[in-house]
Every structure is written in structure tokens, then in C-alpha cells.
PDB file of C-alpha atoms in Angstrom:
ATOM      1  CA  UNK A   1     -14.073 -29.467  27.659  1.00  0.00           C
ATOM      2  CA  UNK A   2     -16.737 -27.011  28.760  1.00  0.00           C
ATOM      3  CA  UNK A   3     -14.106 -24.654  30.151  1.00  0.00           C
ATOM      4  CA  UNK A   4     -12.010 -24.987  27.000  1.00  0.00           C
ATOM      5  CA  UNK A   5     -14.972 -24.342  24.710  1.00  0.00           C
ATOM      6  CA  UNK A   6     -16.054 -21.337  26.737  1.00  0.00           C
ATOM      7  CA  UNK A   7     -12.616 -19.775  26.470  1.00  0.00           C
ATOM      8  CA  UNK A   8     -12.368 -20.673  22.792  1.00  0.00           C
ATOM      9  CA  UNK A   9     -15.766 -19.165  21.990  1.00  0.00           C
ATOM     10  CA  UNK A  10     -14.872 -16.031  23.921  1.00  0.00           C
ATOM     11  CA  UNK A  11     -11.676 -15.722  21.881  1.00  0.00           C
ATOM     12  CA  UNK A  12     -13.473 -16.215  18.559  1.00  0.00           C
ATOM     13  CA  UNK A  13     -16.035 -13.591  19.495  1.00  0.00           C
ATOM     14  CA  UNK A  14     -13.356 -11.053  20.361  1.00  0.00           C
ATOM     15  CA  UNK A  15     -11.394 -11.971  17.227  1.00  0.00           C
ATOM     16  CA  UNK A  16     -14.438 -11.266  15.040  1.00  0.00           C
ATOM     17  CA  UNK A  17     -14.892  -7.985  16.848  1.00  0.00           C
ATOM     18  CA  UNK A  18     -11.273  -6.970  16.166  1.00  0.00           C
ATOM     19  CA  UNK A  19     -11.514  -7.977  12.489  1.00  0.00           C
ATOM     20  CA  UNK A  20     -14.656  -5.875  12.161  1.00  0.00           C
ATOM     21  CA  UNK A  21     -12.928  -2.878  13.739  1.00  0.00           C
ATOM     22  CA  UNK A  22      -9.834  -3.337  11.524  1.00  0.00           C
ATOM     23  CA  UNK A  23     -12.035  -3.426   8.428  1.00  0.00           C
ATOM     24  CA  UNK A  24     -13.875  -0.293   9.574  1.00  0.00           C
ATOM     25  CA  UNK A  25     -10.577   1.529  10.107  1.00  0.00           C
ATOM     26  CA  UNK A  26      -9.196   0.515   6.707  1.00  0.00           C
ATOM     27  CA  UNK A  27     -12.484   1.455   5.027  1.00  0.00           C
ATOM     28  CA  UNK A  28     -12.325   4.890   6.669  1.00  0.00           C
ATOM     29  CA  UNK A  29      -8.736   5.508   5.543  1.00  0.00           C
ATOM     30  CA  UNK A  30      -9.531   4.219   2.037  1.00  0.00           C
ATOM     31  CA  UNK A  31     -12.544   6.544   1.744  1.00  0.00           C
ATOM     32  CA  UNK A  32     -10.440   9.561   2.726  1.00  0.00           C
ATOM     33  CA  UNK A  33      -7.679   8.502   0.319  1.00  0.00           C
ATOM     34  CA  UNK A  34     -10.123   8.173  -2.602  1.00  0.00           C
ATOM     35  CA  UNK A  35     -11.686  11.524  -1.728  1.00  0.00           C
ATOM     36  CA  UNK A  36      -8.425  13.193  -2.613  1.00  0.00           C
ATOM     37  CA  UNK A  37      -8.230  16.021  -0.079  1.00  0.00           C
ATOM     38  CA  UNK A  38      -6.665  13.685   2.524  1.00  0.00           C
ATOM     39  CA  UNK A  39      -7.843  15.959   5.334  1.00  0.00           C
ATOM     40  CA  UNK A  40      -9.846  14.277   8.082  1.00  0.00           C
ATOM     41  CA  UNK A  41     -12.720  16.236   9.543  1.00  0.00           C
ATOM     42  CA  UNK A  42     -13.077  16.226  13.334  1.00  0.00           C
ATOM     43  CA  UNK A  43     -15.634  13.403  13.419  1.00  0.00           C
ATOM     44  CA  UNK A  44     -13.364  11.230  11.246  1.00  0.00           C
ATOM     45  CA  UNK A  45     -10.384  11.887  13.505  1.00  0.00           C
ATOM     46  CA  UNK A  46     -12.424  10.925  16.557  1.00  0.00           C
ATOM     47  CA  UNK A  47     -13.725   7.796  14.819  1.00  0.00           C
ATOM     48  CA  UNK A  48     -10.215   6.769  13.778  1.00  0.00           C
ATOM     49  CA  UNK A  49      -8.836   7.268  17.293  1.00  0.00           C
ATOM     50  CA  UNK A  50     -11.724   5.295  18.782  1.00  0.00           C
ATOM     51  CA  UNK A  51     -11.179   2.379  16.386  1.00  0.00           C
ATOM     52  CA  UNK A  52      -7.430   2.298  17.009  1.00  0.00           C
ATOM     53  CA  UNK A  53      -7.978   2.276  20.793  1.00  0.00           C
ATOM     54  CA  UNK A  54     -10.553  -0.531  20.525  1.00  0.00           C
ATOM     55  CA  UNK A  55      -8.268  -2.622  18.294  1.00  0.00           C
ATOM     56  CA  UNK A  56      -5.398  -2.208  20.751  1.00  0.00           C
ATOM     57  CA  UNK A  57      -7.603  -3.202  23.704  1.00  0.00           C
ATOM     58  CA  UNK A  58      -9.059  -6.288  22.009  1.00  0.00           C
ATOM     59  CA  UNK A  59      -5.606  -7.377  20.799  1.00  0.00           C
ATOM     60  CA  UNK A  60      -4.434  -7.324  24.423  1.00  0.00           C
ATOM     61  CA  UNK A  61      -7.451  -9.407  25.504  1.00  0.00           C
ATOM     62  CA  UNK A  62      -6.750 -11.976  22.801  1.00  0.00           C
ATOM     63  CA  UNK A  63      -3.121 -12.314  23.797  1.00  0.00           C
ATOM     64  CA  UNK A  64      -4.097 -12.799  27.434  1.00  0.00           C
ATOM     65  CA  UNK A  65      -6.455 -15.661  26.519  1.00  0.00           C
ATOM     66  CA  UNK A  66      -3.764 -17.387  24.457  1.00  0.00           C
ATOM     67  CA  UNK A  67      -1.222 -17.151  27.266  1.00  0.00           C
ATOM     68  CA  UNK A  68      -3.562 -18.330  30.018  1.00  0.00           C
ATOM     69  CA  UNK A  69      -5.131 -21.224  28.104  1.00  0.00           C
ATOM     70  CA  UNK A  70      -2.636 -23.164  25.944  1.00  0.00           C
ATOM     71  CA  UNK A  71      -5.276 -25.739  24.947  1.00  0.00           C
ATOM     72  CA  UNK A  72      -7.545 -23.044  23.540  1.00  0.00           C
ATOM     73  CA  UNK A  73      -4.504 -21.439  21.888  1.00  0.00           C
ATOM     74  CA  UNK A  74      -3.707 -24.705  20.086  1.00  0.00           C
ATOM     75  CA  UNK A  75      -7.239 -24.952  18.743  1.00  0.00           C
ATOM     76  CA  UNK A  76      -7.097 -21.301  17.657  1.00  0.00           C
ATOM     77  CA  UNK A  77      -3.837 -21.927  15.772  1.00  0.00           C
ATOM     78  CA  UNK A  78      -5.412 -24.882  13.961  1.00  0.00           C
ATOM     79  CA  UNK A  79      -8.393 -22.753  12.888  1.00  0.00           C
ATOM     80  CA  UNK A  80      -6.064 -19.959  11.780  1.00  0.00           C
ATOM     81  CA  UNK A  81      -4.141 -22.308   9.487  1.00  0.00           C
ATOM     82  CA  UNK A  82      -7.428 -23.544   7.970  1.00  0.00           C
ATOM     83  CA  UNK A  83      -8.551 -19.965   7.328  1.00  0.00           C
ATOM     84  CA  UNK A  84      -5.200 -19.054   5.753  1.00  0.00           C
ATOM     85  CA  UNK A  85      -5.409 -22.107   3.475  1.00  0.00           C
ATOM     86  CA  UNK A  86      -8.887 -21.059   2.358  1.00  0.00           C
ATOM     87  CA  UNK A  87      -7.697 -17.515   1.620  1.00  0.00           C
ATOM     88  CA  UNK A  88      -4.814 -18.882  -0.435  1.00  0.00           C
ATOM     89  CA  UNK A  89      -7.095 -21.176  -2.449  1.00  0.00           C
ATOM     90  CA  UNK A  90      -9.693 -18.502  -3.178  1.00  0.00           C
ATOM     91  CA  UNK A  91      -7.632 -15.312  -3.566  1.00  0.00           C
ATOM     92  CA  UNK A  92      -3.981 -16.358  -3.893  1.00  0.00           C
ATOM     93  CA  UNK A  93      -3.062 -14.127  -0.946  1.00  0.00           C
ATOM     94  CA  UNK A  94      -3.087 -14.597   2.829  1.00  0.00           C
ATOM     95  CA  UNK A  95      -4.009 -11.678   5.077  1.00  0.00           C
ATOM     96  CA  UNK A  96      -1.755 -12.542   7.990  1.00  0.00           C
ATOM     97  CA  UNK A  97      -1.469 -10.126  10.890  1.00  0.00           C
ATOM     98  CA  UNK A  98       1.749  -8.706   9.473  1.00  0.00           C
ATOM     99  CA  UNK A  99       0.158  -8.150   6.041  1.00  0.00           C
ATOM    100  CA  UNK A 100      -2.842  -6.417   7.653  1.00  0.00           C
ATOM    101  CA  UNK A 101      -0.421  -4.114   9.449  1.00  0.00           C
ATOM    102  CA  UNK A 102       1.418  -3.526   6.177  1.00  0.00           C
ATOM    103  CA  UNK A 103      -1.847  -2.493   4.498  1.00  0.00           C
ATOM    104  CA  UNK A 104      -2.553  -0.128   7.383  1.00  0.00           C
ATOM    105  CA  UNK A 105       0.945   1.364   7.099  1.00  0.00           C
ATOM    106  CA  UNK A 106       0.487   1.891   3.341  1.00  0.00           C
ATOM    107  CA  UNK A 107      -2.911   3.521   3.900  1.00  0.00           C
ATOM    108  CA  UNK A 108      -1.480   5.773   6.593  1.00  0.00           C
ATOM    109  CA  UNK A 109       1.430   6.718   4.331  1.00  0.00           C
ATOM    110  CA  UNK A 110      -0.978   7.469   1.487  1.00  0.00           C
ATOM    111  CA  UNK A 111      -2.700  10.079   3.646  1.00  0.00           C
ATOM    112  CA  UNK A 112       0.414  12.130   4.335  1.00  0.00           C
ATOM    113  CA  UNK A 113       1.239  15.347   2.523  1.00  0.00           C
ATOM    114  CA  UNK A 114       3.203  13.532  -0.182  1.00  0.00           C
ATOM    115  CA  UNK A 115       1.756  10.632  -2.212  1.00  0.00           C
ATOM    116  CA  UNK A 116       4.907   8.501  -2.029  1.00  0.00           C
ATOM    117  CA  UNK A 117       5.713   5.355  -0.045  1.00  0.00           C
ATOM    118  CA  UNK A 118       8.754   3.053  -0.099  1.00  0.00           C
ATOM    119  CA  UNK A 119       8.699  -0.664   0.684  1.00  0.00           C
ATOM    120  CA  UNK A 120      12.134  -2.052   1.476  1.00  0.00           C
ATOM    121  CA  UNK A 121      12.860  -5.727   2.043  1.00  0.00           C
ATOM    122  CA  UNK A 122      14.697  -8.819   0.917  1.00  0.00           C
ATOM    123  CA  UNK A 123      13.690 -10.715  -2.214  1.00  0.00           C
ATOM    124  CA  UNK A 124      10.773 -13.016  -1.432  1.00  0.00           C
ATOM    125  CA  UNK A 125       9.229 -11.149   1.507  1.00  0.00           C
ATOM    126  CA  UNK A 126       6.100 -10.548  -0.583  1.00  0.00           C
ATOM    127  CA  UNK A 127       6.334  -6.855  -1.473  1.00  0.00           C
ATOM    128  CA  UNK A 128       4.769  -7.326  -4.915  1.00  0.00           C
ATOM    129  CA  UNK A 129       1.962  -9.562  -3.654  1.00  0.00           C
ATOM    130  CA  UNK A 130       1.216  -7.112  -0.848  1.00  0.00           C
ATOM    131  CA  UNK A 131       1.031  -4.162  -3.257  1.00  0.00           C
ATOM    132  CA  UNK A 132      -1.337  -6.018  -5.590  1.00  0.00           C
ATOM    133  CA  UNK A 133      -3.577  -6.865  -2.628  1.00  0.00           C
ATOM    134  CA  UNK A 134      -3.381  -3.290  -1.285  1.00  0.00           C
ATOM    135  CA  UNK A 135      -4.145  -1.832  -4.735  1.00  0.00           C
ATOM    136  CA  UNK A 136      -7.280  -3.971  -4.945  1.00  0.00           C
ATOM    137  CA  UNK A 137      -8.386  -2.581  -1.578  1.00  0.00           C
ATOM    138  CA  UNK A 138      -7.571   1.030  -2.498  1.00  0.00           C
ATOM    139  CA  UNK A 139      -8.708   1.246  -6.109  1.00  0.00           C
ATOM    140  CA  UNK A 140     -10.502  -1.991  -6.979  1.00  0.00           C
ATOM    141  CA  UNK A 141      -7.929  -2.903  -9.643  1.00  0.00           C
ATOM    142  CA  UNK A 142      -4.327  -4.020 -10.128  1.00  0.00           C
ATOM    143  CA  UNK A 143      -1.540  -1.450  -9.831  1.00  0.00           C
ATOM    144  CA  UNK A 144       0.324   0.031 -12.746  1.00  0.00           C
ATOM    145  CA  UNK A 145       3.787  -1.487 -12.495  1.00  0.00           C
ATOM    146  CA  UNK A 146       7.256  -1.242 -13.918  1.00  0.00           C
ATOM    147  CA  UNK A 147      10.553  -2.871 -12.997  1.00  0.00           C
ATOM    148  CA  UNK A 148      13.539  -0.576 -12.667  1.00  0.00           C
ATOM    149  CA  UNK A 149      16.924  -1.035 -14.214  1.00  0.00           C
ATOM    150  CA  UNK A 150      19.997   0.835 -15.247  1.00  0.00           C
ATOM    151  CA  UNK A 151      18.644   1.728 -18.700  1.00  0.00           C
ATOM    152  CA  UNK A 152      14.992   2.413 -17.871  1.00  0.00           C
ATOM    153  CA  UNK A 153      14.263   5.999 -18.925  1.00  0.00           C
ATOM    154  CA  UNK A 154      12.087   8.244 -16.788  1.00  0.00           C
ATOM    155  CA  UNK A 155      10.251   9.671 -19.812  1.00  0.00           C
ATOM    156  CA  UNK A 156       9.070   6.191 -20.857  1.00  0.00           C
ATOM    157  CA  UNK A 157       7.105   6.020 -17.613  1.00  0.00           C
ATOM    158  CA  UNK A 158       5.274   9.191 -18.603  1.00  0.00           C
ATOM    159  CA  UNK A 159       4.452   9.517 -22.314  1.00  0.00           C
ATOM    160  CA  UNK A 160       5.733   8.535 -25.748  1.00  0.00           C
ATOM    161  CA  UNK A 161       4.723  10.006 -29.143  1.00  0.00           C
ATOM    162  CA  UNK A 162       1.967   8.139 -30.989  1.00  0.00           C
ATOM    163  CA  UNK A 163       1.245   7.889 -34.746  1.00  0.00           C
ATOM    164  CA  UNK A 164      -1.752  10.231 -34.468  1.00  0.00           C
ATOM    165  CA  UNK A 165       0.447  13.087 -33.343  1.00  0.00           C
ATOM    166  CA  UNK A 166      -0.499  12.770 -29.700  1.00  0.00           C
ATOM    167  CA  UNK A 167       1.041  10.834 -26.846  1.00  0.00           C
ATOM    168  CA  UNK A 168       0.490   7.380 -25.422  1.00  0.00           C
ATOM    169  CA  UNK A 169       0.654   7.505 -21.652  1.00  0.00           C
ATOM    170  CA  UNK A 170       3.082   5.306 -19.762  1.00  0.00           C
ATOM    171  CA  UNK A 171       2.199   3.468 -16.534  1.00  0.00           C
ATOM    172  CA  UNK A 172       3.097   6.316 -14.178  1.00  0.00           C
ATOM    173  CA  UNK A 173       1.024   8.886 -16.068  1.00  0.00           C
ATOM    174  CA  UNK A 174      -1.907   6.456 -16.391  1.00  0.00           C
ATOM    175  CA  UNK A 175      -1.935   6.054 -12.612  1.00  0.00           C
ATOM    176  CA  UNK A 176      -1.676   9.809 -12.065  1.00  0.00           C
ATOM    177  CA  UNK A 177      -4.350  10.935 -14.545  1.00  0.00           C
ATOM    178  CA  UNK A 178      -6.741   8.024 -15.083  1.00  0.00           C
ATOM    179  CA  UNK A 179      -6.173   8.471 -18.848  1.00  0.00           C
ATOM    180  CA  UNK A 180      -4.606   6.234 -21.490  1.00  0.00           C
ATOM    181  CA  UNK A 181      -3.432   8.917 -23.917  1.00  0.00           C
ATOM    182  CA  UNK A 182      -3.483  12.624 -24.665  1.00  0.00           C
ATOM    183  CA  UNK A 183      -6.587  11.994 -26.775  1.00  0.00           C
ATOM    184  CA  UNK A 184      -8.624  11.388 -23.618  1.00  0.00           C
ATOM    185  CA  UNK A 185     -10.252  14.654 -22.642  1.00  0.00           C
ATOM    186  CA  UNK A 186     -11.561  13.277 -19.335  1.00  0.00           C
ATOM    187  CA  UNK A 187     -10.230  10.585 -16.994  1.00  0.00           C
ATOM    188  CA  UNK A 188     -11.551   7.102 -17.735  1.00  0.00           C
ATOM    189  CA  UNK A 189     -11.101   6.061 -14.107  1.00  0.00           C
ATOM    190  CA  UNK A 190      -9.822   7.303 -10.797  1.00  0.00           C
ATOM    191  CA  UNK A 191      -6.174   7.520  -9.875  1.00  0.00           C
ATOM    192  CA  UNK A 192      -4.255   4.328  -9.281  1.00  0.00           C
ATOM    193  CA  UNK A 193      -1.330   2.767  -7.491  1.00  0.00           C
ATOM    194  CA  UNK A 194       1.961   2.922  -9.390  1.00  0.00           C
ATOM    195  CA  UNK A 195       4.417   0.285  -8.190  1.00  0.00           C
ATOM    196  CA  UNK A 196       8.016   1.091  -9.093  1.00  0.00           C
ATOM    197  CA  UNK A 197       9.558  -2.314  -8.448  1.00  0.00           C
ATOM    198  CA  UNK A 198      13.335  -2.591  -8.036  1.00  0.00           C
ATOM    199  CA  UNK A 199      13.427   1.177  -7.630  1.00  0.00           C
ATOM    200  CA  UNK A 200      16.996   1.261  -6.396  1.00  0.00           C
ATOM    201  CA  UNK A 201      18.377  -0.590  -9.413  1.00  0.00           C
ATOM    202  CA  UNK A 202      17.969   2.733 -11.210  1.00  0.00           C
ATOM    203  CA  UNK A 203      20.852   5.218 -11.270  1.00  0.00           C
ATOM    204  CA  UNK A 204      20.641   7.667  -8.371  1.00  0.00           C
ATOM    205  CA  UNK A 205      20.060  10.543 -10.802  1.00  0.00           C
ATOM    206  CA  UNK A 206      16.970   8.786 -12.200  1.00  0.00           C
ATOM    207  CA  UNK A 207      15.723   7.978  -8.697  1.00  0.00           C
ATOM    208  CA  UNK A 208      15.982  11.642  -7.800  1.00  0.00           C
ATOM    209  CA  UNK A 209      14.276  12.735 -11.024  1.00  0.00           C
ATOM    210  CA  UNK A 210      11.294  10.445 -10.446  1.00  0.00           C
ATOM    211  CA  UNK A 211      10.877  11.343  -6.777  1.00  0.00           C
ATOM    212  CA  UNK A 212      11.066  15.088  -7.422  1.00  0.00           C
ATOM    213  CA  UNK A 213       8.261  14.708  -9.951  1.00  0.00           C
ATOM    214  CA  UNK A 214       5.857  12.448  -8.051  1.00  0.00           C
ATOM    215  CA  UNK A 215       6.364  13.990  -4.602  1.00  0.00           C
ATOM    216  CA  UNK A 216       4.387  17.050  -5.704  1.00  0.00           C
ATOM    217  CA  UNK A 217       1.707  15.110  -7.605  1.00  0.00           C
ATOM    218  CA  UNK A 218      -1.176  15.877  -5.276  1.00  0.00           C
ATOM    219  CA  UNK A 219      -4.798  15.435  -6.399  1.00  0.00           C
ATOM    220  CA  UNK A 220      -6.183  18.465  -8.197  1.00  0.00           C
ATOM    221  CA  UNK A 221      -2.757  19.845  -9.067  1.00  0.00           C
ATOM    222  CA  UNK A 222      -1.784  20.369 -12.719  1.00  0.00           C
ATOM    223  CA  UNK A 223       1.730  19.241 -13.602  1.00  0.00           C
ATOM    224  CA  UNK A 224       3.885  19.746 -16.676  1.00  0.00           C
ATOM    225  CA  UNK A 225       4.996  16.424 -18.150  1.00  0.00           C
ATOM    226  CA  UNK A 226       8.776  16.399 -18.823  1.00  0.00           C
ATOM    227  CA  UNK A 227       9.762  15.884 -22.458  1.00  0.00           C
ATOM    228  CA  UNK A 228       6.294  16.832 -23.756  1.00  0.00           C
ATOM    229  CA  UNK A 229       4.125  19.957 -24.107  1.00  0.00           C
ATOM    230  CA  UNK A 230       1.455  18.288 -21.960  1.00  0.00           C
ATOM    231  CA  UNK A 231      -0.007  19.691 -18.767  1.00  0.00           C
ATOM    232  CA  UNK A 232      -2.144  17.142 -16.914  1.00  0.00           C
ATOM    233  CA  UNK A 233      -4.198  17.175 -13.732  1.00  0.00           C
ATOM    234  CA  UNK A 234      -3.503  14.599 -11.022  1.00  0.00           C
ATOM    235  CA  UNK A 235      -6.688  12.778 -10.001  1.00  0.00           C
ATOM    236  CA  UNK A 236      -7.657  11.490  -6.576  1.00  0.00           C
ATOM    237  CA  UNK A 237      -6.515   7.972  -5.757  1.00  0.00           C
ATOM    238  CA  UNK A 238      -2.940   8.225  -7.049  1.00  0.00           C
ATOM    239  CA  UNK A 239      -0.068   6.929  -4.968  1.00  0.00           C
ATOM    240  CA  UNK A 240       3.501   6.098  -5.953  1.00  0.00           C
ATOM    241  CA  UNK A 241       5.045   3.077  -4.211  1.00  0.00           C
ATOM    242  CA  UNK A 242       8.747   2.294  -4.624  1.00  0.00           C
ATOM    243  CA  UNK A 243       9.891  -1.241  -3.886  1.00  0.00           C
ATOM    244  CA  UNK A 244      13.512  -2.141  -3.331  1.00  0.00           C
ATOM    245  CA  UNK A 245      16.067  -4.447  -1.768  1.00  0.00           C
ATOM    246  CA  UNK A 246      18.518  -3.106   0.791  1.00  0.00           C
ATOM    247  CA  UNK A 247      21.950  -2.483  -0.752  1.00  0.00           C
ATOM    248  CA  UNK A 248      24.697  -4.846   0.355  1.00  0.00           C
ATOM    249  CA  UNK A 249      26.737  -7.856  -0.700  1.00  0.00           C
ATOM    250  CA  UNK A 250      23.658  -9.814  -1.828  1.00  0.00           C
ATOM    251  CA  UNK A 251      22.261  -7.149  -4.152  1.00  0.00           C
ATOM    252  CA  UNK A 252      23.771  -4.832  -6.738  1.00  0.00           C
ATOM    253  CA  UNK A 253      21.775  -1.773  -5.743  1.00  0.00           C
ATOM    254  CA  UNK A 254      22.348   1.950  -5.862  1.00  0.00           C
ATOM    255  CA  UNK A 255      22.508   3.553  -2.430  1.00  0.00           C
ATOM    256  CA  UNK A 256      19.622   6.017  -2.372  1.00  0.00           C
ATOM    257  CA  UNK A 257      20.931   9.498  -1.625  1.00  0.00           C
ATOM    258  CA  UNK A 258      19.805  11.474   1.407  1.00  0.00           C
ATOM    259  CA  UNK A 259      18.106  14.084  -0.789  1.00  0.00           C
ATOM    260  CA  UNK A 260      16.050  11.340  -2.451  1.00  0.00           C
ATOM    261  CA  UNK A 261      15.165   9.663   0.856  1.00  0.00           C
ATOM    262  CA  UNK A 262      13.930  13.029   2.090  1.00  0.00           C
ATOM    263  CA  UNK A 263      11.248  13.018  -0.626  1.00  0.00           C
ATOM    264  CA  UNK A 264       9.597  10.010   1.048  1.00  0.00           C
ATOM    265  CA  UNK A 265       8.975  12.226   4.094  1.00  0.00           C
ATOM    266  CA  UNK A 266       9.425   9.301   6.479  1.00  0.00           C
ATOM    267  CA  UNK A 267       7.113   6.949   4.552  1.00  0.00           C
ATOM    268  CA  UNK A 268       9.649   4.117   4.360  1.00  0.00           C
ATOM    269  CA  UNK A 269       8.167   0.760   5.390  1.00  0.00           C
ATOM    270  CA  UNK A 270      10.517  -2.128   6.114  1.00  0.00           C
ATOM    271  CA  UNK A 271       8.994  -5.472   5.115  1.00  0.00           C
ATOM    272  CA  UNK A 272      10.371  -8.698   6.591  1.00  0.00           C
ATOM    273  CA  UNK A 273       9.511 -12.365   6.294  1.00  0.00           C
TER     274      UNK A 273
END
């Protein structure tokens, strides 16, 4: 029992250390993302590399303990299930190892030259839940969201005329500008996550139209809004996330063209169960 407890306590100590390092890394990437310039200074690059190396080392130590001491591993699994149950009760979401990696992948994708990421996976893998949890981490609020479809018009995501002669902003433009309408002279909030669920149920022409528009929506850049006379500035914190199911016999989905896939610049994350 003494030997088991010693190994178990060693594991828990290292596990806390790794969680702390993972949180530090995500906080660093989130800070850079919110800053808007997305360029890491030398000290930030060194800090990131150090954290990633430490996480990798500790993860190896943890795996070694689990392999060498099955009794301690069983106790660790029991504690893990208890912690997951508590997370589910209190937040409605469980930060499993795979979901932590997914958050890291989204953060890393958000810091590339183009503010677009695609999540591809079967129905029920948790894409929507993961994006809501990631949006809370990135912006402190829920994402703007729409569900695609054959008849969903691109312009409705941007702006529609209002009775006062201005324009009400759609979910995509709200996320890009931090404004609710053309009457807002200044952003009410920072940029947000726009989740384009069921992206590949849209016609390929609409997919291409959306991606061409958002791929250049970098913070600080002014963009002309199609179908309106508006020119709006993109604020820091905006990211466009497309969610979709892989085309095949199970799903009636449009095959995304190569020219559209290119707009994601490699930021395609496959999500499994």
C-alpha cells in the first residue's frame, strides 16, 4: 500500500504539473489571438517552445507510471472518471485529453495567417460542444452560429436592411466587427467565433463565396460588405470555424472543391469519437 500510494501521489503531482503547463500554453495562445497581430515576439516563442517540451516530457513520465504500476493506473482511472463526472455536472462539458488537444489545435489554427478553421467529423463526435467550449475560452462568450443548407444565402450572414434605413448585422458580421448594426459607430465588444455548422450542406458556389470573403478578414483590415454600401473594420478576436460531415453514403453533402479547401490553408482538423 505504501508503494502504491507513493507511485499514485507521484503521478498526481506530475499530472497537476502538466495541467498547469497546458493551461499556461493555452493562455499564451489566447492572449496572442485576442491581441490581433498574431505575431509572437521572441520571448513568447521561447516560452511556447519551453511549455510544449515540458508537456511532452511530463506526458511521457505519466505514461511510464501507468504501464509499470497497473494498480496505481486503476486508481488513477477511477479518479479521472470522478473528475469527468464533476465537470459534466457543473459545466455540461468534459475536458478529456482529446478535447484539450482539439482546443490547442483550434488555437494554433487561429494564429495562422488566415482566420479560418474547419472541423470535420461524423455526427455526434461533439464538434458543436467543443466549439462552444473553445469560444468561451477564447472570447468569454458563446459563438455566433448558423446552420448551413441549400437555400441559406450568404448575404443573410452579413447584413439585411432595417426600417431605420440602416442595416442589421447578421451573425458573421457581428463576429467580425463586434457591432450589432450599422448604427453602431464603435464596436460593442471584441471579435468573436463564428461557427458555420453543416458548412458542406451549402452549394459549392456558396462555400467558395464565404471562404473567399472570410479568408482575408484579418484584424485591422477594412472590408467591403457584399450587397451593401458598408465598409467595416475587422476587430481582433474574430475567427471563422466551419463544421461539416465527410461526404459519403451516410450524408448528403457537397464535396468541397480544391479551390475552397485551399482557403483553409491546411487548418482542417479531423474530429473523431
